[in-house]
Amino acid sequence: MPGTPTAFDKLLRETLPRRPYVIVCDEAQQYRRENFEFLRKLWDTCDPKPAIVFVGGREAYETLESDPALASRIYIRLEILAMTEDEVLKAVPDSHPVWRGVDEALLKRVDDQYALGSFRKWVRVTKHVLKGMEYFKADKVDDRVVGWALKRC
């Protein structure tokens, strides 16, 4: 982060406050303290205040908690665990139309062999399933499409 404001920094501070917004910071465990400090200053100086969501591992939370100025701004810490089998069977068909109506045994196969309850992995396998359906000119997900997709994950 530069020590002085850049043109982008100025544009960001002028544009964001026009309406409520959310900033999502993924892989936050890779951020340096300067990145967190920039976001803290952005939060302090903007009206309306943005909602800032840090997505990351334990290291990200420990970094935030180690600085009183950052720690005092944390509203909630939420740990997302892998989905259970029942949650997979409910959430996955709702997550993308390609999974609607797919046999539960096939969903369980994908979860057991690859996704293990990880929604991020379900997103990846969904992309491969869609490509597999194109490849096989299939109109629905079947064992052949799933096998093809799993080999690519």
XYZ file of C-alpha atoms in Angstrom:
153
model
C 0.000 0.000 0.000
C 1.412 3.392 -0.889
C 2.043 5.816 1.959
C 0.093 8.563 0.208
C -3.349 8.337 -1.357
C -3.417 7.262 -4.965
C -5.888 8.286 -7.647
C -7.671 4.969 -7.115
C -7.884 5.563 -3.362
C -9.446 8.985 -3.988
C -11.918 7.572 -6.511
C -12.853 4.745 -4.130
C -13.538 7.114 -1.243
C -15.683 9.362 -3.462
C -17.651 6.588 -5.148
C -18.412 4.057 -2.397
C -20.365 6.308 -0.026
C -23.108 6.918 -2.584
C -25.131 3.979 -1.257
C -24.807 1.142 1.286
C -22.377 -1.553 0.196
C -20.510 -4.652 1.287
C -16.812 -5.282 0.774
C -15.878 -8.977 0.777
C -12.190 -9.707 1.399
C -11.501 -13.323 0.472
C -8.343 -15.184 1.487
C -7.907 -12.614 4.243
C -5.227 -14.734 5.919
C -2.922 -13.569 3.101
C -3.487 -9.862 3.784
C -0.757 -7.800 5.309
C -1.429 -5.553 8.268
C -1.342 -2.551 5.875
C -4.295 -4.017 3.949
C -6.344 -4.334 7.122
C -5.337 -0.806 8.116
C -6.468 0.570 4.741
C -9.876 -1.060 5.173
C -10.143 0.186 8.753
C -9.473 3.756 7.579
C -11.971 3.334 4.760
C -14.568 2.183 7.291
C -13.755 5.097 9.600
C -14.063 7.754 6.898
C -17.052 6.587 4.849
C -20.691 7.402 5.422
C -22.608 5.175 5.234
C -20.207 2.707 6.806
C -19.565 -0.317 4.641
C -20.089 -3.836 5.859
C -16.712 -5.524 5.513
C -16.647 -9.308 5.462
C -13.288 -11.001 5.921
C -13.209 -14.551 4.633
C -10.176 -16.506 5.682
C -8.489 -18.904 7.970
C -7.645 -18.677 11.635
C -4.559 -16.569 10.862
C -6.755 -13.778 9.483
C -8.836 -13.691 12.641
C -5.734 -13.718 14.834
C -4.327 -10.742 12.896
C -7.563 -8.800 13.319
C -7.776 -9.643 17.007
C -4.150 -8.665 17.645
C -4.813 -5.011 16.851
C -7.219 -3.250 19.268
C -8.347 -0.763 16.587
C -9.328 -3.625 14.292
C -10.631 -5.949 17.011
C -13.050 -3.324 18.318
C -14.737 -3.235 14.905
C -15.422 -6.957 14.613
C -19.145 -7.476 15.006
C -19.198 -11.249 14.784
C -16.910 -14.138 14.044
C -18.581 -16.958 12.212
C -16.921 -20.273 11.514
C -18.351 -22.146 8.549
C -17.998 -25.894 8.875
C -18.400 -28.504 6.168
C -22.003 -29.404 5.410
C -23.446 -32.598 6.796
C -24.910 -35.150 4.393
C -28.435 -33.891 5.119
C -27.335 -30.290 4.496
C -25.700 -31.318 1.210
C -28.894 -33.044 0.067
C -30.876 -29.888 0.808
C -28.434 -27.114 -0.160
C -26.861 -28.475 -3.334
C -30.099 -28.866 -5.336
C -31.015 -25.317 -4.296
C -27.591 -23.970 -5.269
C -27.813 -24.586 -9.028
C -30.574 -25.812 -11.368
C -28.341 -28.585 -12.729
C -28.620 -30.446 -9.389
C -32.426 -30.230 -9.106
C -33.982 -33.652 -9.449
C -30.644 -35.478 -9.348
C -30.819 -38.794 -7.494
C -29.686 -38.502 -3.875
C -27.297 -41.435 -4.335
C -25.490 -39.490 -7.061
C -25.246 -36.395 -4.860
C -23.871 -38.544 -2.040
C -21.319 -40.047 -4.443
C -20.028 -36.614 -5.444
C -19.854 -35.544 -1.819
C -18.175 -38.756 -0.611
C -15.644 -38.935 -3.442
C -14.818 -35.261 -3.730
C -16.679 -32.416 -2.057
C -16.795 -33.690 1.550
C -19.372 -31.067 2.480
C -17.312 -28.161 1.121
C -19.500 -25.706 -0.748
C -16.425 -24.356 -2.534
C -15.753 -27.832 -3.917
C -19.398 -28.184 -4.937
C -19.011 -24.995 -6.976
C -15.971 -26.461 -8.729
C -17.621 -29.798 -9.487
C -20.740 -28.008 -10.742
C -18.664 -26.163 -13.325
C -17.140 -29.452 -14.503
C -20.552 -31.142 -14.545
C -21.890 -28.400 -16.802
C -18.950 -28.903 -19.177
C -19.490 -32.667 -19.014
C -23.128 -32.267 -19.949
C -22.058 -30.260 -23.009
C -19.397 -32.839 -23.868
C -21.828 -35.762 -23.671
C -24.764 -33.720 -25.002
C -26.659 -34.804 -21.891
C -29.788 -33.065 -20.681
C -29.386 -34.207 -17.078
C -26.670 -35.210 -14.631
C -25.933 -38.942 -14.655
C -23.156 -41.327 -13.564
C -21.204 -40.804 -16.787
C -21.230 -36.999 -16.440
C -20.337 -37.176 -12.753
C -17.461 -39.579 -13.394
C -16.117 -37.319 -16.146
C -16.409 -34.245 -13.903
C -14.797 -35.890 -10.885
C -11.748 -36.847 -12.947
C -11.222 -33.143 -13.641
C -11.563 -31.888 -10.079
